[in-house]
Short mmCIF file of C-alpha atoms in Angstrom, two decimals:
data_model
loop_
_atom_site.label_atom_id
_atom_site.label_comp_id
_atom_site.label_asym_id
_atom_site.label_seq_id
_atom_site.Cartn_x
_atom_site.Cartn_y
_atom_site.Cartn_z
CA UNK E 282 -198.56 103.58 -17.95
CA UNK E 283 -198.57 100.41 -16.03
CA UNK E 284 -195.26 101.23 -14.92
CA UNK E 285 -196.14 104.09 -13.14
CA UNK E 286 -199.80 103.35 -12.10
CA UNK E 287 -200.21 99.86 -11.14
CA UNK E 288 -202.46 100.31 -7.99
CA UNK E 289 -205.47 98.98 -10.72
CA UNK E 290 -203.43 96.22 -12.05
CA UNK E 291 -201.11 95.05 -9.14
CA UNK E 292 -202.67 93.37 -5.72
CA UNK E 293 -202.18 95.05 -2.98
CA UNK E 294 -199.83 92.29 -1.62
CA UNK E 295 -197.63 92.91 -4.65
CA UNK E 296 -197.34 96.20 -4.66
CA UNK E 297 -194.53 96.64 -2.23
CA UNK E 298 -192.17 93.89 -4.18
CA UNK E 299 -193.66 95.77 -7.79
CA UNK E 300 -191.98 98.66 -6.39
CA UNK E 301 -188.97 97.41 -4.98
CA UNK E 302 -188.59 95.21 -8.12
CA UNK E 303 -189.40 98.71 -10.38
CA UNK E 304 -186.17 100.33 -8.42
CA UNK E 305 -183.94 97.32 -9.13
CA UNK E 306 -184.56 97.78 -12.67
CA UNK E 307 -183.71 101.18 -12.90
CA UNK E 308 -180.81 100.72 -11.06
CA UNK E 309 -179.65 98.17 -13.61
CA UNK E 310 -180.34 99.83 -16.86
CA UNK E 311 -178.45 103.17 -15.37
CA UNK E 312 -175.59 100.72 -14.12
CA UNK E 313 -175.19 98.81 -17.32
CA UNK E 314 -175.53 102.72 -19.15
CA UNK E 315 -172.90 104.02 -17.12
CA UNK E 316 -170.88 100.72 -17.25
CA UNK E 317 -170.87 100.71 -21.32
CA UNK E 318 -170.33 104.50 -21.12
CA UNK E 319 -166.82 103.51 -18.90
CA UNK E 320 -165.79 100.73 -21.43
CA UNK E 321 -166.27 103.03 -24.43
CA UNK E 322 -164.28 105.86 -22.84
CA UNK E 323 -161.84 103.70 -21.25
CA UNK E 324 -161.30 100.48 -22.70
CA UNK E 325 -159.27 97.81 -22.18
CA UNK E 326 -158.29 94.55 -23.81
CA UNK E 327 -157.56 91.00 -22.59
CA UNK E 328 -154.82 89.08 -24.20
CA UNK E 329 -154.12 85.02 -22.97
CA UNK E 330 -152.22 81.97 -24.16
CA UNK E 331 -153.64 78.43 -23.22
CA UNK E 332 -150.13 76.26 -22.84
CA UNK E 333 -152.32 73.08 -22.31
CA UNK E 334 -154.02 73.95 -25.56
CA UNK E 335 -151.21 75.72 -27.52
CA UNK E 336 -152.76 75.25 -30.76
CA UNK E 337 -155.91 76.39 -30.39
CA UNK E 338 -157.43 79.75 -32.35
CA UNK E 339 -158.66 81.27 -28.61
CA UNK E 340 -154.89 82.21 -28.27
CA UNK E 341 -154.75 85.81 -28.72
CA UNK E 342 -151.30 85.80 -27.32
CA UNK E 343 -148.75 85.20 -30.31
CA UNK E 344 -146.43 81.88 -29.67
CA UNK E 345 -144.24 81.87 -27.12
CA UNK E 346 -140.86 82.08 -28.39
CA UNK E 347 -137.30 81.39 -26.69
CA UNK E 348 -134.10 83.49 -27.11
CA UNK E 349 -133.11 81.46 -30.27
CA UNK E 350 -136.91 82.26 -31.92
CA UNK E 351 -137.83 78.88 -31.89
CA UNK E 352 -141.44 77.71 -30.31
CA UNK E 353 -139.80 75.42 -27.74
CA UNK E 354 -142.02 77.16 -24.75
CA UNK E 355 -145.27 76.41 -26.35
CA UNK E 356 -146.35 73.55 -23.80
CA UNK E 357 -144.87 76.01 -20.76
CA UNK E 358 -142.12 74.87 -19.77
CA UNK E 359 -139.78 77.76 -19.25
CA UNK E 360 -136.13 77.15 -18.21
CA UNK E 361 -134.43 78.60 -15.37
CA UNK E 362 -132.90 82.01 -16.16
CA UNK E 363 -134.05 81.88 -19.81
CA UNK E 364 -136.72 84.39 -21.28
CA UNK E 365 -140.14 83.69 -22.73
CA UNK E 366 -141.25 86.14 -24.79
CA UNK E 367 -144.66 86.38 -26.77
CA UNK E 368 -146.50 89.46 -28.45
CA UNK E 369 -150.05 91.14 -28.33
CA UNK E 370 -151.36 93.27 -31.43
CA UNK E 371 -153.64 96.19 -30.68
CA UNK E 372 -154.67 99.60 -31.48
CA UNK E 373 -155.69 102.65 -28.25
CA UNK E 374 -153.74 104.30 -25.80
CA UNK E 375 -153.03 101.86 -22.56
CA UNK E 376 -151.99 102.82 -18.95
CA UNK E 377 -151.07 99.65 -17.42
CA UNK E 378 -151.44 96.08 -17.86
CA UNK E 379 -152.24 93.19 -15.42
CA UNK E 380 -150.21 90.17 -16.33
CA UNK E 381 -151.33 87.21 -14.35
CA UNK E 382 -149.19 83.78 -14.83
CA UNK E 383 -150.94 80.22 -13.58
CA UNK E 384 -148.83 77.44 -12.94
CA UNK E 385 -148.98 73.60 -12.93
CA UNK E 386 -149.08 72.18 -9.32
CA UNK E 387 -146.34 70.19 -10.56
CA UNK E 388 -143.83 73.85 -11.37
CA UNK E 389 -141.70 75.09 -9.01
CA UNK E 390 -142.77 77.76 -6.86
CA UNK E 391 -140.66 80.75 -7.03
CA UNK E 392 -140.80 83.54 -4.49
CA UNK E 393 -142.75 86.72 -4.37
CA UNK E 394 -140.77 88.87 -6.70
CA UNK E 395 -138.21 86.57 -8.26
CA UNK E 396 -140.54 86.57 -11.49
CA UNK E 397 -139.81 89.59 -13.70
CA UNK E 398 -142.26 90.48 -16.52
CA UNK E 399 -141.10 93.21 -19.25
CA UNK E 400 -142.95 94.93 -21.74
CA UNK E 401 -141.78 97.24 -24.81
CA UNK E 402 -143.76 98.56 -27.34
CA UNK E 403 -143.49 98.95 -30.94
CA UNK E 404 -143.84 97.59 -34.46
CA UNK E 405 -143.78 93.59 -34.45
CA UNK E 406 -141.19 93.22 -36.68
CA UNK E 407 -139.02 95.49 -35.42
CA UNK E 408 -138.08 93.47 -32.24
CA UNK E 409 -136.56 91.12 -34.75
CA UNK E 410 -133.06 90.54 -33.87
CA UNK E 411 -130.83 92.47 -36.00
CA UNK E 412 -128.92 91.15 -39.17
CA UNK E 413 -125.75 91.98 -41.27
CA UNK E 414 -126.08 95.01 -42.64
CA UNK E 415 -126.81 95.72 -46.49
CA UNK E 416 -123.16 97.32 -47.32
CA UNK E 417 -124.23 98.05 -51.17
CA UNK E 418 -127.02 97.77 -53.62
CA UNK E 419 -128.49 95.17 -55.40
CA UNK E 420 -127.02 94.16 -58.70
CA UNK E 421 -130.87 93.49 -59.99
CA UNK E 422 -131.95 95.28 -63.03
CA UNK E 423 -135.00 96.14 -64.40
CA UNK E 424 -135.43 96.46 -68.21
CA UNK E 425 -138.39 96.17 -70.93
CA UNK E 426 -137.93 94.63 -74.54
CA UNK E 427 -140.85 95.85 -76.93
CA UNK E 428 -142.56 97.06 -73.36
CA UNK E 429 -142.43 93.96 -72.16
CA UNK E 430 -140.55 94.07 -68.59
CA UNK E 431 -137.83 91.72 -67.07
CA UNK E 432 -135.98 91.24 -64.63
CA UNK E 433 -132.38 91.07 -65.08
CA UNK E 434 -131.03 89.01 -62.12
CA UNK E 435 -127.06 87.04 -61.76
CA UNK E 436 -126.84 87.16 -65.60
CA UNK E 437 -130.85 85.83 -66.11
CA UNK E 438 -133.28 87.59 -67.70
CA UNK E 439 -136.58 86.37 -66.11
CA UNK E 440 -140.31 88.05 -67.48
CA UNK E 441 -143.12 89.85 -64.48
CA UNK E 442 -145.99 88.98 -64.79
CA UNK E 443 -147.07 92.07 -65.25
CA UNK E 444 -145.93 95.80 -65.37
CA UNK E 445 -147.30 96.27 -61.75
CA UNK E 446 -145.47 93.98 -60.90
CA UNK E 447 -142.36 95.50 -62.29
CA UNK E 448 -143.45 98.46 -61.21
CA UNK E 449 -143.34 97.23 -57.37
CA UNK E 450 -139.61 96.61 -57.66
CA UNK E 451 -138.13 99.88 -59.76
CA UNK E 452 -139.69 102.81 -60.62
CA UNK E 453 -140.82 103.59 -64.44
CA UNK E 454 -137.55 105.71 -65.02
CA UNK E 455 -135.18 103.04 -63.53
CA UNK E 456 -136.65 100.33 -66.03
CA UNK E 457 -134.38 100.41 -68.59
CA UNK E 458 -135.34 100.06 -72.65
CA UNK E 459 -133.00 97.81 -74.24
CA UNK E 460 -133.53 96.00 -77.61
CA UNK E 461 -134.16 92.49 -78.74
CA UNK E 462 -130.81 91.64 -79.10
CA UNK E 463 -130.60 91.39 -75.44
CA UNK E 464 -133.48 88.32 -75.74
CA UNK E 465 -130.87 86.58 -77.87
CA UNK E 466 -128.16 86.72 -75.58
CA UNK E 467 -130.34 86.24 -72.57
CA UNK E 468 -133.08 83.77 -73.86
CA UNK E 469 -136.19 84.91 -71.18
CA UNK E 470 -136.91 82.02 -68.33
CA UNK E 471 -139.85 80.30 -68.29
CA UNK E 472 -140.31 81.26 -64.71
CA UNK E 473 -142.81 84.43 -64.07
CA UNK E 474 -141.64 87.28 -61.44
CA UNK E 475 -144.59 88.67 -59.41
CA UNK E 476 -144.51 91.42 -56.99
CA UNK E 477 -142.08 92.60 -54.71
CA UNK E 478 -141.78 91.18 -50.97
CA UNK E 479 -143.87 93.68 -48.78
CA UNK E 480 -145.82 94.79 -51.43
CA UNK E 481 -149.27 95.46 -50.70
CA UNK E 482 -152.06 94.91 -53.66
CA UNK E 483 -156.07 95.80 -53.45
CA UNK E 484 -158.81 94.24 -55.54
CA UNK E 485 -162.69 94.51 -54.75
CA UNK E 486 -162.43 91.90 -51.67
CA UNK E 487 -159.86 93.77 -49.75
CA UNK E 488 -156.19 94.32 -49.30
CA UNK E 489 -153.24 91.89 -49.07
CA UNK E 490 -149.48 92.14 -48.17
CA UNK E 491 -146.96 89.92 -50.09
CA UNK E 492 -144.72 87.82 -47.62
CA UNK E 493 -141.24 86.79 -48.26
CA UNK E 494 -142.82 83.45 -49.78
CA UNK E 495 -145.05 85.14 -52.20
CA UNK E 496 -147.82 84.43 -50.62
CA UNK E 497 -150.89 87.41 -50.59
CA UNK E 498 -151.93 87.54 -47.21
CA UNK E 499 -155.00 89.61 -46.47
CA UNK E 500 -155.04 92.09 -43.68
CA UNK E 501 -158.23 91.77 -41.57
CA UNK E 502 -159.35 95.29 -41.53
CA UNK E 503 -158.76 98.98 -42.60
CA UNK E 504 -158.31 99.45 -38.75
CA UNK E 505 -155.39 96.01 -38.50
CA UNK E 506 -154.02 97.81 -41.94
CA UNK E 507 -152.74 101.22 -40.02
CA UNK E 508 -152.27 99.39 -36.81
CA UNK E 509 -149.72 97.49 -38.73
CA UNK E 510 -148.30 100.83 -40.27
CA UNK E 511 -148.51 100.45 -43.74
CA UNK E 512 -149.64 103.26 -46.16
CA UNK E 513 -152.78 103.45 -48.10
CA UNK E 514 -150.68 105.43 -50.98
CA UNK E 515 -148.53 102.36 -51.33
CA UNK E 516 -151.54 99.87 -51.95
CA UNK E 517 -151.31 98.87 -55.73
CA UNK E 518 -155.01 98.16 -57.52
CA UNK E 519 -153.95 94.53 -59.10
CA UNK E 520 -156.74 92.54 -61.50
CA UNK E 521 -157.53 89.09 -61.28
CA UNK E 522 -154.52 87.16 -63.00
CA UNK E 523 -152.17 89.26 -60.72
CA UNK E 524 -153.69 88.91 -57.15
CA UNK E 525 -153.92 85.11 -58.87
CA UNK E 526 -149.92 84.75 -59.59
CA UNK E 527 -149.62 85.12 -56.10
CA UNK E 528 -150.83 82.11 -53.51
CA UNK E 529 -153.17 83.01 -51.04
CA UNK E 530 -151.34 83.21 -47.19
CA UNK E 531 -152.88 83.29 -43.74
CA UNK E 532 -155.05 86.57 -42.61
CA UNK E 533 -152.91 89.35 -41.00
CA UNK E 534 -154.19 90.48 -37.74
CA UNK E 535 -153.02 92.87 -35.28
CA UNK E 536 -150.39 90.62 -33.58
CA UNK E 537 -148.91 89.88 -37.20
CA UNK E 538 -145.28 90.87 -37.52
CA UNK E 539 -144.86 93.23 -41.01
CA UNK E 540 -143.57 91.11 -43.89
CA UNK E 541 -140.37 90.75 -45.57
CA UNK E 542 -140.02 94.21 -47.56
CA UNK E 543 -141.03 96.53 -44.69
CA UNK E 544 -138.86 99.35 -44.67
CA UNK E 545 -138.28 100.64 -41.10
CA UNK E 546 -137.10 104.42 -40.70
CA UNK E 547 -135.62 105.21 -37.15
CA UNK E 548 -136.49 108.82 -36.33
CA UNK E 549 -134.27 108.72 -33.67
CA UNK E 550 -131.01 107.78 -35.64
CA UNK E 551 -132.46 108.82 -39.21
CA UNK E 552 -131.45 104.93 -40.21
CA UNK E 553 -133.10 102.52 -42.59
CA UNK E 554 -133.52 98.72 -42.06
CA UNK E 555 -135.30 96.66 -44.15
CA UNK E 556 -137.07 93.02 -42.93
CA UNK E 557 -135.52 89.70 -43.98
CA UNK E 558 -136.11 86.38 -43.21
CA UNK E 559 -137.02 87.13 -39.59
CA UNK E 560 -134.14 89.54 -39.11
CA UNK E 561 -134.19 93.21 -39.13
CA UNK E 562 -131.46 94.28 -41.68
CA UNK E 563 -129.45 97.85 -41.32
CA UNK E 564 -129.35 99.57 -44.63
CA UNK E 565 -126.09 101.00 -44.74
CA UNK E 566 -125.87 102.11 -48.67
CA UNK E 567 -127.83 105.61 -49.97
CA UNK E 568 -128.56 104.27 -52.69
CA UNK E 569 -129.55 100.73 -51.73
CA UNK E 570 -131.93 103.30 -49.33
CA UNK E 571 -132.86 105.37 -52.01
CA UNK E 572 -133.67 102.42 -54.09
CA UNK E 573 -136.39 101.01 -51.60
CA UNK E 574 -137.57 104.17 -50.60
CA UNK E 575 -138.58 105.07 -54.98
CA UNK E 576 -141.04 101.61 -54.21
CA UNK E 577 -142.14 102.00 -50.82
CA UNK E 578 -143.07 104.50 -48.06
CA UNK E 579 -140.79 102.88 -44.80
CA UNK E 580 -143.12 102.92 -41.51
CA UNK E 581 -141.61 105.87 -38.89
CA UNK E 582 -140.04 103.68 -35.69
CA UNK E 583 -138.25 104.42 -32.14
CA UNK E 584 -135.01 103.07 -31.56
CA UNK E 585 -135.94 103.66 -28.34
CA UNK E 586 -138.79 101.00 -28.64
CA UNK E 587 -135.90 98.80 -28.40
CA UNK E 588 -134.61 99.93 -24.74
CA UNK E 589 -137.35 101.96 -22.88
CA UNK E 590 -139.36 99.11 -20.93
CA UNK E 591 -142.02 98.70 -18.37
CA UNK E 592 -141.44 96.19 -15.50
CA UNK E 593 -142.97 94.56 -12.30
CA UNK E 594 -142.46 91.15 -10.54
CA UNK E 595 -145.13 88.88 -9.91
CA UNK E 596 -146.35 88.01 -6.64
CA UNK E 597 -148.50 84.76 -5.45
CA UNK E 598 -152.16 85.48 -5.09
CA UNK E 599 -153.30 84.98 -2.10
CA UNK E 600 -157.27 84.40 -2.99
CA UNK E 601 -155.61 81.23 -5.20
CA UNK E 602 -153.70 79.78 -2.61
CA UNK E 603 -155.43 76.69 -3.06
CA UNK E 604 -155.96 75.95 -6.49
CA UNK E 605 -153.19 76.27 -9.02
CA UNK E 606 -150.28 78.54 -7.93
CA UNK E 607 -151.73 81.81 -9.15
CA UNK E 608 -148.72 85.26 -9.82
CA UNK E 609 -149.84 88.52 -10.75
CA UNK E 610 -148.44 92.22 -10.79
CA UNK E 611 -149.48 95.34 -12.76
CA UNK E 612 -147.16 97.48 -14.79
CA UNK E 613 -147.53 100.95 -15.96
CA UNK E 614 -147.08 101.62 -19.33
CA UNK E 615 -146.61 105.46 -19.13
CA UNK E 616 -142.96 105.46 -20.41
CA UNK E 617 -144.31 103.33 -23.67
CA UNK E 618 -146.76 105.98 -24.70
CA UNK E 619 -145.50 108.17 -26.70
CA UNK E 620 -143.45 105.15 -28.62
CA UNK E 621 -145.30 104.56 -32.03
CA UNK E 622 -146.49 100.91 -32.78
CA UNK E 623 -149.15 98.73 -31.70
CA UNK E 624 -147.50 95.66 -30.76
CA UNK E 625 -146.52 95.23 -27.25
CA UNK E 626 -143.50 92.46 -26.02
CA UNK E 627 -144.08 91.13 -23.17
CA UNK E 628 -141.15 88.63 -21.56
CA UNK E 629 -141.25 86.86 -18.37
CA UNK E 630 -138.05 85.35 -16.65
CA UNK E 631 -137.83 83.46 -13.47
CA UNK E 632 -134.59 82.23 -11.99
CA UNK E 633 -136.22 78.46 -11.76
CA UNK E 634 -137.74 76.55 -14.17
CA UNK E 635 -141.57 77.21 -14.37
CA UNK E 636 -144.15 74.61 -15.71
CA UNK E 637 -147.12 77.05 -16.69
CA UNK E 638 -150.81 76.48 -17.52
CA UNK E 639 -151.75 80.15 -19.11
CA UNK E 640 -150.24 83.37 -19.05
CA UNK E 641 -152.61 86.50 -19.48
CA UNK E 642 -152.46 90.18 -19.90
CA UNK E 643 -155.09 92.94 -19.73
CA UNK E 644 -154.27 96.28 -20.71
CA UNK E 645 -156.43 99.15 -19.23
CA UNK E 646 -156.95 102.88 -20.10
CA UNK E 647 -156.97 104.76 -16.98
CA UNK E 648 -160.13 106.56 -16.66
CA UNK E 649 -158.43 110.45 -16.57
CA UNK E 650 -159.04 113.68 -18.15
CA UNK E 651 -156.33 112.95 -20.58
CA UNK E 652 -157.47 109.69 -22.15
CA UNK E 653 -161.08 111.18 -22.13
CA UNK E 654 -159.51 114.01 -24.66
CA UNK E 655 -158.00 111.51 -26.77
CA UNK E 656 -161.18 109.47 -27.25
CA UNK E 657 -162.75 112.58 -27.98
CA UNK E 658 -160.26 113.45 -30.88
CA UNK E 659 -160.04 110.03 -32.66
CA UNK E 660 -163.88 110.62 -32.91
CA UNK E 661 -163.06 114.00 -34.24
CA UNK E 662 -160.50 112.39 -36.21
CA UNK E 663 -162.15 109.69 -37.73
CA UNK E 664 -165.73 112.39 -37.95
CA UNK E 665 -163.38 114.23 -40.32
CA UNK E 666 -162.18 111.14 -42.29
CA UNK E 667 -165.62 110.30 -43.13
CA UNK E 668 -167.32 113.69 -44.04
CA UNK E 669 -164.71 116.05 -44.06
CA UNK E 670 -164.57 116.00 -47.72
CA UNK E 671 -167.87 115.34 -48.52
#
């Protein structure tokens, strides 16, 4: 009760400060209430690349990458009339972002507006540039010899390591039963097959998606998992010795680009493609289609992703004038919201060559009636995940 009766405790000379001080403090806890209250409802999320420290994990921008793919921006130095483009993984519904560019005092300075930043929005891999299409099937086979299955690949006959495994490539009525005649003719390779390319397998530790190397890479979270789009019905319970064929790869997090395997379907066309190599491959053939489609669930994608954009130009901040040569510009993002995916492209171009220290976005949820009824149905949502069939 001290806080409310302190003539016994406090001095008189106090008591006026006691009281002011009393004020102050509930002014700050209903401040900071109301201020976590706004960033629940409304969040936003800051995204920045360091090019004077390119390598280090406090990146959350993906690497810069030129028009060929390669890395070549990574210390900032963008050429004139050539595009930088780098990615940002995350999961909410964004109105704008606030992309703010610092420069060395050694870059040129381009004018107010001559810097144009783009975003698009979508699924990571699906910005890949696009490959030759697949024209026909694959000539791969799948066949067991007293139930043991193979692989029947450019006339070699190469074991899985398991029936999962086999299972990850062709379904159980596509493997065919053949006799053991056919190990005479084909004598077995030493070499194991493990699971398909974008396959994803699940033991007690977690999940993990198989790149085009092999390698199991574990996805950070349930939440990074449907960011990414895959499918929880396509995750394959593996044991020890099979999670163990395959080498462990890097953590997938939200800015990861889907692995080699990753069936794309188009609603907008009602076309297939199918990631290779870092290219995005058209699937021309049914029943290559069908094939892939009998082993995998293919994650639902906008052709539009690939022309609908969001665009400002930077201008010079003022407040920065002088310390390093400061741009900035916001860009709404209502066009991208309805586009599925949670990986957003952002490119910058300038018409001279820039020499930049960090580049930074922020994407913010406008604080409106609409986005409060969306936060209020993914807790619905995710309310009726977790007890809904309890």
């Amino acid at each position: 009760m001290i806080l409310f009766r302190p003539a016994t405790i406090v001095p008189d000379r106090f008591r006026t400060s006691y009281r002011v001080a009393r004020v102050l403090l509930f002014v700050l806890f209903i401040g900071s209430g109301i201020m976590f209250a706004y960033n629940t409802l409304f969040p936003s999320q800051t995204f920045s690349f360091s090019f004077l420290n390119p390598d280090t994990e406090k990146n959350t921008l993906a690497d810069p990458l030129s028009p060929d793919g390669s890395d070549s921006m990574r210390k900032g130095r963008i050429p004139a009339q050539e595009t930088l483009r780098t990615y940002a993984g995350t999961v909410g519904s964004f109105s704008s972002a606030h992309v703010e560019l610092v420069l060395r005092k050694d870059s040129a300075i381009p004018a107010d507006g001559n810097v144009r930043i783009t975003i698009r929005k979508s699924f990571r891999s699906f910005f890949f540039p696009e490959g030759d299409p697949i024209v026909e099937p694959s000539k791969d086979h799948g066949v067991t010899v007293n139930g043991v299955p193979y692989l029947f690949s450019a006339g070699a006959l190469l074991p899985f390591v398991s029936d999962r495994a086999a299972l990850s490539r062709f379904p159980k009525e596509q493997l065919v039963v053949a006799n053991k005649e056919l190990l005479a003719m084909f004598p077995p390779k030493v070499t194991k097959i493990g699971f398909r390319e974008g396959s994803l397998l699940s033991d007690t530790q977690g999940v993990y998606a198989i790149d085009g190397t092999g390698l199991a890479r574990p996805i950070g979270s349930t939440q990074i998992f449907e960011s990414l789009g895959f499918h929880w019905n396509d995750v394959i319970p593996v044991n020890e010795e099979e999670l163990g064929f395959q080498k462990p790869g890097k953590i997938m997090l939200f800015d990861a680009p889907q692995p080699d395997g990753t069936v794309f379907h188009d609603t907008v066309t009602d076309t297939y493609s199918v990631i290779k190599s870092g290219k995005r491959i058209p699937i021309q053939s049914r029943e290559a289609v069908d094939k892939l489609l009998s082993v995998t669930t293919p994650i639902e994608v906008s052709g539009d992703s690939l022309s609908i954009t969001a665009t400002c130009s930077l201008k010079r901040n003022q407040l920065a004038f002088f310390q390093y040569p400061t741009y900035s510009c916001d860009v709404p993002l209502d066009t991208l919201k309805a586009l599925p995916g949670g990986s957003f492209e952002v490119s910058l171009e300038a018409p001279v060559e820039l020499h930049a220290i960090s580049l930074q976005t922020t994407f913010q949820t406008k604080p409106d009636r609409g986005n409060l009824s969306l936060f209020a149905n993914q807790i619905r949502d995710r309310f009726s995940t977790a007890y809904g069939k309890r």
